[in-house]
Amino acid sequence: MSSRSRYPFCPGTALVLAAVVLLAPLSPSSAQAQGAQAALLQHTDKSVPSPAPAASQANAPAQDNAAAQQKGIATRAIEKVKQAAKSASDILNRVPCMAPKGEPRTMGSLPHVANKLISGRPVVIVAFGSSSTQGYGSSAPEFTYPNRLAAQLRRQYPSADISVVNRGVGGEDAPEMMRRLQSVIDLHPDLVIWQVGTNAVLRNLDPDETARMVEDGVTLIQAAGSDVVLVDPQYSPRVTEHPDSASKMVRLLGKVAQLRRIGIFPRFEVMREWHERQAIPIDDFVIADGLHMNDWGYACFAQLLGDDIIKSVGQIKLGVNVPSNVLTYRPM
């Protein structure tokens, strides 16, 4: 068994990185902020004598302005400390997993998720799919990709109420998933992450028919007022035994995402990069059945997916990447 399979989360690496963040010398601005914070505490301490009564009232506005500036600097310093702590916490929970090089992936627009986060309302995400959504191959429930994703998003948005509901059923593909799609819509999710296509390849289903059903399903999800992200098949020996079908499925799902203007996480290409460009052995991220991911594989998949979701939400908060026809995604 490889070292990555035995120790999928490599805490030593994360601890070193966290230590670097937390032990780095203070920048001049941070030192000034801490000094200002100390000055503010001294200013508010009851033991500090009050100004002499003879002080000119003309100096009061200047004193008030200085106090406000000190309070503002102190507040910014506290926020920086909180952000550093959050970053350190995230480092401790991440696996040593590099994003693929080359052209950056785009998650597309996730307006429903972003709007809920901005307004402080609860966010519901449904992970919809087959056995790799259900978590087959993971050593414990907390290591499935939906649970890893939920943990990452909660670290990123600690004040938000975020739920990730697992609706993965092993062995299914588009025909079976379409029959239970309404039960997903009835949860009123803000985002549906739909992992599909692997079993269609293994069962030799018609890729064109699968893509047609997925497009119909995406249309229904969008009409119900949810964002959608597709996840294409995994790159693993059982799937790559069908190279033509697998590549066609990946291509067609990409076309559906483009047509419906939704996000897609290119799992097939990401996993192929792990093996071909990053020289990671297949059995470091796929279990012995030659199909399903192990703890490290699920963790890296969830981590990169979460990074893309966070980036998309951040762009919308900044007013970037907001589709002009976003209303077409909502029920009329």
mmCIF file of C-alpha atoms in Angstrom:
data_model
loop_
_atom_site.group_PDB
_atom_site.id
_atom_site.type_symbol
_atom_site.label_atom_id
_atom_site.label_comp_id
_atom_site.label_asym_id
_atom_site.label_seq_id
_atom_site.Cartn_x
_atom_site.Cartn_y
_atom_site.Cartn_z
ATOM 1 C CA MET A 1 0.000 0.000 0.000
ATOM 2 C CA SER A 2 1.372 3.428 -0.899
ATOM 3 C CA SER A 3 2.142 6.136 1.625
ATOM 4 C CA ARG A 4 -0.590 8.375 0.199
ATOM 5 C CA SER A 5 -3.221 5.670 0.666
ATOM 6 C CA ARG A 6 -2.088 4.913 4.196
ATOM 7 C CA TYR A 7 -1.855 8.560 5.223
ATOM 8 C CA PRO A 8 -4.309 10.348 2.931
ATOM 9 C CA PHE A 9 -4.361 13.630 4.787
ATOM 10 C CA CYS A 10 -0.607 14.149 5.496
ATOM 11 C CA PRO A 11 -1.070 16.277 8.659
ATOM 12 C CA GLY A 12 2.666 16.915 8.947
ATOM 13 C CA THR A 13 2.706 18.916 5.736
ATOM 14 C CA ALA A 14 -0.316 20.932 6.785
ATOM 15 C CA LEU A 15 1.158 21.646 10.225
ATOM 16 C CA VAL A 16 4.347 22.994 8.715
ATOM 17 C CA LEU A 17 2.370 25.271 6.408
ATOM 18 C CA ALA A 18 0.169 26.441 9.254
ATOM 19 C CA ALA A 19 3.228 27.149 11.393
ATOM 20 C CA VAL A 20 4.716 29.253 8.613
ATOM 21 C CA VAL A 21 1.520 31.295 8.431
ATOM 22 C CA LEU A 22 1.196 31.758 12.169
ATOM 23 C CA LEU A 23 4.899 32.302 12.994
ATOM 24 C CA ALA A 24 5.723 34.659 10.130
ATOM 25 C CA PRO A 25 7.112 38.027 11.334
ATOM 26 C CA LEU A 26 4.636 40.839 11.580
ATOM 27 C CA SER A 27 4.564 43.281 8.721
ATOM 28 C CA PRO A 28 4.889 46.987 9.599
ATOM 29 C CA SER A 29 1.150 47.448 9.021
ATOM 30 C CA SER A 30 0.332 44.546 11.373
ATOM 31 C CA ALA A 31 2.682 45.927 14.022
ATOM 32 C CA GLN A 32 1.069 49.339 13.690
ATOM 33 C CA ALA A 33 -2.362 47.753 13.992
ATOM 34 C CA GLN A 34 -1.387 45.886 17.157
ATOM 35 C CA GLY A 35 0.080 49.063 18.579
ATOM 36 C CA ALA A 36 -3.113 50.895 17.773
ATOM 37 C CA GLN A 37 -5.120 48.114 19.390
ATOM 38 C CA ALA A 38 -3.022 48.429 22.558
ATOM 39 C CA ALA A 39 -3.491 52.192 22.486
ATOM 40 C CA LEU A 40 -7.228 51.700 22.136
ATOM 41 C CA LEU A 41 -7.316 49.336 25.134
ATOM 42 C CA GLN A 42 -5.336 51.864 27.165
ATOM 43 C CA HIS A 43 -7.693 54.605 26.020
ATOM 44 C CA THR A 44 -10.735 52.673 27.275
ATOM 45 C CA ASP A 45 -9.117 51.467 30.545
ATOM 46 C CA LYS A 46 -10.880 52.983 33.550
ATOM 47 C CA SER A 47 -7.510 53.394 35.324
ATOM 48 C CA VAL A 48 -6.356 55.942 32.789
ATOM 49 C CA PRO A 49 -6.984 59.484 34.082
ATOM 50 C CA SER A 50 -9.624 61.536 32.322
ATOM 51 C CA PRO A 51 -8.493 64.613 30.370
ATOM 52 C CA ALA A 52 -7.954 67.717 32.455
ATOM 53 C CA PRO A 53 -11.132 69.797 32.729
ATOM 54 C CA ALA A 54 -9.264 72.807 31.452
ATOM 55 C CA ALA A 55 -8.677 71.164 28.046
ATOM 56 C CA SER A 56 -10.071 73.214 25.229
ATOM 57 C CA GLN A 57 -13.365 71.997 23.771
ATOM 58 C CA ALA A 58 -12.008 72.956 20.376
ATOM 59 C CA ASN A 59 -9.735 69.891 20.559
ATOM 60 C CA ALA A 60 -12.683 67.516 21.105
ATOM 61 C CA PRO A 61 -13.417 66.876 17.382
ATOM 62 C CA ALA A 62 -9.751 66.099 16.747
ATOM 63 C CA GLN A 63 -9.647 63.749 19.728
ATOM 64 C CA ASP A 64 -12.841 62.013 18.599
ATOM 65 C CA ASN A 65 -11.411 61.624 15.099
ATOM 66 C CA ALA A 66 -8.174 60.141 16.460
ATOM 67 C CA ALA A 67 -10.126 57.712 18.634
ATOM 68 C CA ALA A 68 -12.246 56.671 15.647
ATOM 69 C CA GLN A 69 -9.120 56.080 13.587
ATOM 70 C CA GLN A 70 -7.589 54.000 16.371
ATOM 71 C CA LYS A 71 -10.780 51.953 16.672
ATOM 72 C CA GLY A 72 -10.849 51.412 12.912
ATOM 73 C CA ILE A 73 -7.228 50.244 12.869
ATOM 74 C CA ALA A 74 -7.859 47.938 15.812
ATOM 75 C CA THR A 75 -10.937 46.464 14.134
ATOM 76 C CA ARG A 76 -8.966 45.790 10.954
ATOM 77 C CA ALA A 77 -6.210 44.164 12.999
ATOM 78 C CA ILE A 78 -8.701 41.875 14.723
ATOM 79 C CA GLU A 79 -10.216 40.913 11.364
ATOM 80 C CA LYS A 80 -6.749 40.079 10.030
ATOM 81 C CA VAL A 81 -6.123 37.826 13.016
ATOM 82 C CA LYS A 82 -9.453 36.073 12.470
ATOM 83 C CA GLN A 83 -8.698 35.599 8.768
ATOM 84 C CA ALA A 84 -5.252 34.179 9.560
ATOM 85 C CA ALA A 85 -6.809 31.736 12.015
ATOM 86 C CA LYS A 86 -9.374 30.644 9.443
ATOM 87 C CA SER A 87 -6.668 30.156 6.814
ATOM 88 C CA ALA A 88 -4.563 28.138 9.236
ATOM 89 C CA SER A 89 -7.558 25.958 10.081
ATOM 90 C CA ASP A 90 -8.210 25.335 6.396
ATOM 91 C CA ILE A 91 -4.551 24.412 5.810
ATOM 92 C CA LEU A 92 -4.739 21.846 8.602
ATOM 93 C CA ASN A 93 -7.720 20.199 6.920
ATOM 94 C CA ARG A 94 -6.474 20.185 3.327
ATOM 95 C CA VAL A 95 -4.703 17.293 1.640
ATOM 96 C CA PRO A 96 -1.486 17.877 -0.380
ATOM 97 C CA CYS A 97 -3.333 18.147 -3.646
ATOM 98 C CA MET A 98 -2.365 20.364 -6.581
ATOM 99 C CA ALA A 99 -4.854 21.790 -9.032
ATOM 100 C CA PRO A 100 -4.270 20.841 -12.687
ATOM 101 C CA LYS A 101 -2.027 23.155 -14.661
ATOM 102 C CA GLY A 102 -2.947 24.783 -17.928
ATOM 103 C CA GLU A 103 -6.172 26.628 -18.657
ATOM 104 C CA PRO A 104 -8.070 27.546 -15.478
ATOM 105 C CA ARG A 105 -11.336 25.728 -14.858
ATOM 106 C CA THR A 106 -14.501 27.779 -14.596
ATOM 107 C CA MET A 107 -17.398 26.826 -12.379
ATOM 108 C CA GLY A 108 -19.664 29.282 -14.146
ATOM 109 C CA SER A 109 -22.123 31.351 -12.202
ATOM 110 C CA LEU A 110 -23.742 30.236 -8.928
ATOM 111 C CA PRO A 111 -26.110 33.152 -8.237
ATOM 112 C CA HIS A 112 -28.498 31.305 -5.928
ATOM 113 C CA VAL A 113 -25.731 30.116 -3.614
ATOM 114 C CA ALA A 114 -24.053 33.539 -3.638
ATOM 115 C CA ASN A 115 -27.276 35.428 -2.943
ATOM 116 C CA LYS A 116 -28.126 33.170 -0.003
ATOM 117 C CA LEU A 117 -24.653 33.622 1.499
ATOM 118 C CA ILE A 118 -24.740 37.381 0.987
ATOM 119 C CA SER A 119 -28.173 37.688 2.634
ATOM 120 C CA GLY A 120 -27.290 35.343 5.491
ATOM 121 C CA ARG A 121 -29.949 32.752 4.659
ATOM 122 C CA PRO A 122 -29.424 28.967 4.919
ATOM 123 C CA VAL A 123 -27.784 27.273 1.925
ATOM 124 C CA VAL A 124 -28.854 23.787 0.813
ATOM 125 C CA ILE A 125 -26.639 21.800 -1.572
ATOM 126 C CA VAL A 126 -27.644 18.374 -2.893
ATOM 127 C CA ALA A 127 -24.962 15.944 -4.076
ATOM 128 C CA PHE A 128 -26.845 13.872 -6.658
ATOM 129 C CA GLY A 129 -25.251 10.856 -8.293
ATOM 130 C CA SER A 130 -24.214 7.224 -8.025
ATOM 131 C CA SER A 131 -21.715 5.259 -5.907
ATOM 132 C CA SER A 132 -18.917 7.837 -5.958
ATOM 133 C CA THR A 133 -21.378 10.372 -4.523
ATOM 134 C CA GLN A 134 -22.672 7.810 -2.053
ATOM 135 C CA GLY A 135 -19.038 7.308 -1.013
ATOM 136 C CA TYR A 136 -18.180 3.746 -1.977
ATOM 137 C CA GLY A 137 -14.465 3.202 -1.319
ATOM 138 C CA SER A 138 -14.132 5.713 1.523
ATOM 139 C CA SER A 139 -13.063 4.358 4.900
ATOM 140 C CA ALA A 140 -15.639 6.329 6.908
ATOM 141 C CA PRO A 141 -18.683 8.539 6.203
ATOM 142 C CA GLU A 142 -16.770 11.741 7.004
ATOM 143 C CA PHE A 143 -14.384 10.985 4.117
ATOM 144 C CA THR A 144 -17.047 10.917 1.382
ATOM 145 C CA TYR A 145 -16.808 13.813 -1.038
ATOM 146 C CA PRO A 146 -20.097 15.487 0.070
ATOM 147 C CA ASN A 147 -19.019 15.505 3.727
ATOM 148 C CA ARG A 148 -15.523 16.753 2.861
ATOM 149 C CA LEU A 149 -17.078 19.500 0.716
ATOM 150 C CA ALA A 150 -19.472 20.512 3.504
ATOM 151 C CA ALA A 151 -16.609 20.814 5.978
ATOM 152 C CA GLN A 152 -14.594 22.993 3.593
ATOM 153 C CA LEU A 153 -17.488 25.359 2.852
ATOM 154 C CA ARG A 154 -18.294 25.705 6.559
ATOM 155 C CA ARG A 155 -14.682 26.637 7.265
ATOM 156 C CA GLN A 156 -14.806 29.235 4.505
ATOM 157 C CA TYR A 157 -18.157 30.670 5.624
ATOM 158 C CA PRO A 158 -18.175 30.023 9.413
ATOM 159 C CA SER A 159 -21.250 32.154 10.106
ATOM 160 C CA ALA A 160 -23.346 30.533 7.344
ATOM 161 C CA ASP A 161 -25.854 27.706 7.736
ATOM 162 C CA ILE A 162 -24.721 25.272 5.009
ATOM 163 C CA SER A 163 -26.185 21.796 4.458
ATOM 164 C CA VAL A 164 -24.856 19.274 1.935
ATOM 165 C CA VAL A 165 -27.370 16.456 1.427
ATOM 166 C CA ASN A 166 -26.051 13.183 -0.024
ATOM 167 C CA ARG A 167 -28.384 11.697 -2.629
ATOM 168 C CA GLY A 168 -25.995 9.191 -4.173
ATOM 169 C CA VAL A 169 -27.237 5.681 -5.040
ATOM 170 C CA GLY A 170 -24.741 3.094 -6.273
ATOM 171 C CA GLY A 171 -25.183 1.581 -9.729
ATOM 172 C CA GLU A 172 -27.452 4.294 -11.099
ATOM 173 C CA ASP A 173 -27.093 6.520 -14.113
ATOM 174 C CA ALA A 174 -29.294 8.996 -15.958
ATOM 175 C CA PRO A 175 -32.368 6.734 -16.480
ATOM 176 C CA GLU A 176 -32.673 5.843 -12.773
ATOM 177 C CA MET A 177 -31.677 9.308 -11.594
ATOM 178 C CA MET A 178 -34.355 10.949 -13.717
ATOM 179 C CA ARG A 179 -36.966 8.820 -11.938
ATOM 180 C CA ARG A 180 -35.945 10.244 -8.558
ATOM 181 C CA LEU A 181 -35.048 13.758 -9.689
ATOM 182 C CA GLN A 182 -38.279 15.218 -8.302
ATOM 183 C CA SER A 183 -37.305 14.068 -4.806
ATOM 184 C CA VAL A 184 -34.135 16.169 -5.193
ATOM 185 C CA ILE A 185 -36.066 19.201 -6.455
ATOM 186 C CA ASP A 186 -38.480 18.863 -3.524
ATOM 187 C CA LEU A 187 -35.580 19.636 -1.171
ATOM 188 C CA HIS A 188 -35.502 23.165 -2.692
ATOM 189 C CA PRO A 189 -31.730 23.146 -3.085
ATOM 190 C CA ASP A 190 -29.731 26.231 -3.947
ATOM 191 C CA LEU A 191 -27.215 24.035 -5.778
ATOM 192 C CA VAL A 192 -27.397 20.536 -7.245
ATOM 193 C CA ILE A 193 -24.039 18.861 -7.945
ATOM 194 C CA TRP A 194 -24.944 16.128 -10.424
ATOM 195 C CA GLN A 195 -22.344 13.378 -10.862
ATOM 196 C CA VAL A 196 -23.360 11.270 -13.851
ATOM 197 C CA GLY A 197 -22.102 9.235 -16.810
ATOM 198 C CA THR A 198 -19.777 6.626 -15.292
ATOM 199 C CA ASN A 199 -22.296 3.774 -15.143
ATOM 200 C CA ALA A 200 -23.545 4.707 -18.604
ATOM 201 C CA VAL A 201 -20.033 3.998 -19.890
ATOM 202 C CA LEU A 202 -19.752 0.734 -17.945
ATOM 203 C CA ARG A 203 -23.201 -0.434 -19.055
ATOM 204 C CA ASN A 204 -22.592 0.601 -22.657
ATOM 205 C CA LEU A 205 -25.563 2.968 -22.691
ATOM 206 C CA ASP A 206 -25.965 5.334 -25.613
ATOM 207 C CA PRO A 207 -23.975 8.498 -24.732
ATOM 208 C CA ASP A 208 -26.262 10.690 -26.839
ATOM 209 C CA GLU A 209 -29.364 9.434 -25.049
ATOM 210 C CA THR A 210 -27.672 9.903 -21.680
ATOM 211 C CA ALA A 211 -26.737 13.481 -22.565
ATOM 212 C CA ARG A 212 -30.308 14.182 -23.697
ATOM 213 C CA MET A 213 -31.718 12.971 -20.372
ATOM 214 C CA VAL A 214 -29.148 14.990 -18.430
ATOM 215 C CA GLU A 215 -30.052 18.112 -20.380
ATOM 216 C CA ASP A 216 -33.750 17.548 -19.630
ATOM 217 C CA GLY A 217 -32.918 17.056 -15.960
ATOM 218 C CA VAL A 218 -30.789 20.189 -15.804
ATOM 219 C CA THR A 219 -33.624 22.181 -17.370
ATOM 220 C CA LEU A 220 -36.025 20.974 -14.663
ATOM 221 C CA ILE A 221 -33.539 21.798 -11.881
ATOM 222 C CA GLN A 222 -32.966 25.286 -13.254
ATOM 223 C CA ALA A 223 -36.701 25.900 -13.630
ATOM 224 C CA ALA A 224 -37.096 25.077 -9.936
ATOM 225 C CA GLY A 225 -34.642 27.845 -9.069
ATOM 226 C CA SER A 226 -31.398 25.978 -8.380
ATOM 227 C CA ASP A 227 -27.838 26.344 -9.584
ATOM 228 C CA VAL A 228 -26.373 23.221 -11.216
ATOM 229 C CA VAL A 229 -22.856 21.799 -11.522
ATOM 230 C CA LEU A 230 -22.210 18.610 -13.482
ATOM 231 C CA VAL A 231 -19.452 16.153 -12.570
ATOM 232 C CA ASP A 232 -18.315 13.869 -15.383
ATOM 233 C CA PRO A 233 -16.948 10.276 -15.068
ATOM 234 C CA GLN A 234 -13.817 9.386 -13.120
ATOM 235 C CA TYR A 235 -10.528 8.497 -14.771
ATOM 236 C CA SER A 236 -9.968 4.948 -13.551
ATOM 237 C CA PRO A 237 -9.026 1.603 -15.171
ATOM 238 C CA ARG A 238 -12.599 0.290 -15.369
ATOM 239 C CA VAL A 239 -13.710 3.448 -17.184
ATOM 240 C CA THR A 240 -10.697 3.817 -19.469
ATOM 241 C CA GLU A 241 -11.289 0.254 -20.692
ATOM 242 C CA HIS A 242 -13.986 1.949 -22.804
ATOM 243 C CA PRO A 243 -11.981 4.840 -24.284
ATOM 244 C CA ASP A 244 -14.373 5.817 -27.073
ATOM 245 C CA SER A 245 -17.476 5.770 -24.908
ATOM 246 C CA ALA A 246 -15.740 7.539 -22.045
ATOM 247 C CA SER A 247 -14.350 10.358 -24.179
ATOM 248 C CA LYS A 248 -17.694 10.837 -25.940
ATOM 249 C CA MET A 249 -19.525 10.966 -22.613
ATOM 250 C CA VAL A 250 -17.112 13.569 -21.267
ATOM 251 C CA ARG A 251 -17.469 15.638 -24.434
ATOM 252 C CA LEU A 252 -21.281 15.483 -24.473
ATOM 253 C CA LEU A 253 -21.626 16.434 -20.806
ATOM 254 C CA GLY A 254 -19.379 19.409 -21.502
ATOM 255 C CA LYS A 255 -21.710 20.443 -24.312
ATOM 256 C CA VAL A 256 -24.739 20.179 -22.021
ATOM 257 C CA ALA A 257 -23.010 22.432 -19.488
ATOM 258 C CA GLN A 258 -22.179 24.939 -22.199
ATOM 259 C CA LEU A 259 -25.690 24.881 -23.666
ATOM 260 C CA ARG A 260 -27.425 25.297 -20.300
ATOM 261 C CA ARG A 261 -24.771 27.754 -19.064
ATOM 262 C CA ILE A 262 -23.981 25.800 -15.937
ATOM 263 C CA GLY A 263 -20.781 24.743 -14.221
ATOM 264 C CA ILE A 264 -19.001 21.467 -14.817
ATOM 265 C CA PHE A 265 -16.239 19.890 -12.779
ATOM 266 C CA PRO A 266 -14.054 17.944 -15.271
ATOM 267 C CA ARG A 267 -13.296 15.020 -12.972
ATOM 268 C CA PHE A 268 -12.022 12.813 -15.805
ATOM 269 C CA GLU A 269 -9.367 15.328 -16.861
ATOM 270 C CA VAL A 270 -8.458 16.213 -13.274
ATOM 271 C CA MET A 271 -7.825 12.579 -12.363
ATOM 272 C CA ARG A 272 -5.959 11.946 -15.605
ATOM 273 C CA GLU A 273 -3.679 14.860 -14.725
ATOM 274 C CA TRP A 274 -2.990 13.319 -11.324
ATOM 275 C CA HIS A 275 -1.695 10.211 -13.061
ATOM 276 C CA GLU A 276 -0.120 11.449 -16.291
ATOM 277 C CA ARG A 277 1.342 14.845 -15.344
ATOM 278 C CA GLN A 278 1.711 14.656 -11.574
ATOM 279 C CA ALA A 279 2.974 11.036 -11.779
ATOM 280 C CA ILE A 280 0.678 9.765 -9.032
ATOM 281 C CA PRO A 281 0.144 5.994 -9.305
ATOM 282 C CA ILE A 282 -3.449 4.945 -10.007
ATOM 283 C CA ASP A 283 -3.634 2.893 -6.821
ATOM 284 C CA ASP A 284 -2.818 6.018 -4.806
ATOM 285 C CA PHE A 285 -6.281 7.404 -5.559
ATOM 286 C CA VAL A 286 -8.344 4.407 -6.806
ATOM 287 C CA ILE A 287 -9.177 1.365 -4.683
ATOM 288 C CA ALA A 288 -8.545 -2.245 -5.734
ATOM 289 C CA ASP A 289 -11.777 -2.536 -7.751
ATOM 290 C CA GLY A 290 -10.232 -0.264 -10.387
ATOM 291 C CA LEU A 291 -13.220 2.097 -10.306
ATOM 292 C CA HIS A 292 -13.906 3.948 -7.066
ATOM 293 C CA MET A 293 -11.731 6.558 -5.378
ATOM 294 C CA ASN A 294 -10.103 6.116 -1.975
ATOM 295 C CA ASP A 295 -10.011 8.638 0.889
ATOM 296 C CA TRP A 296 -7.288 10.727 -0.730
ATOM 297 C CA GLY A 297 -9.055 10.726 -4.105
ATOM 298 C CA TYR A 298 -12.359 11.856 -2.602
ATOM 299 C CA ALA A 299 -10.594 14.481 -0.479
ATOM 300 C CA CYS A 300 -8.723 16.015 -3.408
ATOM 301 C CA PHE A 301 -11.834 15.903 -5.618
ATOM 302 C CA ALA A 302 -13.937 17.631 -2.938
ATOM 303 C CA GLN A 303 -11.186 20.143 -2.209
ATOM 304 C CA LEU A 304 -10.783 21.272 -5.815
ATOM 305 C CA LEU A 305 -14.557 21.345 -6.307
ATOM 306 C CA GLY A 306 -14.914 23.441 -3.154
ATOM 307 C CA ASP A 307 -12.195 25.831 -4.314
ATOM 308 C CA ASP A 308 -14.096 26.361 -7.575
ATOM 309 C CA ILE A 309 -17.399 26.999 -5.762
ATOM 310 C CA ILE A 310 -15.745 29.482 -3.388
ATOM 311 C CA LYS A 311 -14.110 31.279 -6.307
ATOM 312 C CA SER A 312 -17.400 31.517 -8.203
ATOM 313 C CA VAL A 313 -19.246 32.887 -5.172
ATOM 314 C CA GLY A 314 -16.460 35.400 -4.601
ATOM 315 C CA GLN A 315 -16.705 36.648 -8.181
ATOM 316 C CA ILE A 316 -20.447 37.212 -7.852
ATOM 317 C CA LYS A 317 -19.959 39.093 -4.578
ATOM 318 C CA LEU A 318 -17.568 41.385 -6.443
ATOM 319 C CA GLY A 319 -20.023 41.815 -9.327
ATOM 320 C CA VAL A 320 -17.980 39.677 -11.703
ATOM 321 C CA ASN A 321 -19.242 36.712 -13.751
ATOM 322 C CA VAL A 322 -22.936 37.507 -13.289
ATOM 323 C CA PRO A 323 -24.883 36.324 -16.353
ATOM 324 C CA SER A 324 -27.090 38.964 -17.943
ATOM 325 C CA ASN A 325 -29.896 36.432 -18.433
ATOM 326 C CA VAL A 326 -29.737 34.949 -14.938
ATOM 327 C CA LEU A 327 -33.502 35.349 -14.599
ATOM 328 C CA THR A 328 -34.000 32.601 -17.187
ATOM 329 C CA TYR A 329 -32.625 30.203 -14.583
ATOM 330 C CA ARG A 330 -35.429 31.026 -12.160
ATOM 331 C CA PRO A 331 -39.068 29.909 -12.191
ATOM 332 C CA MET A 332 -41.404 32.279 -13.991
#
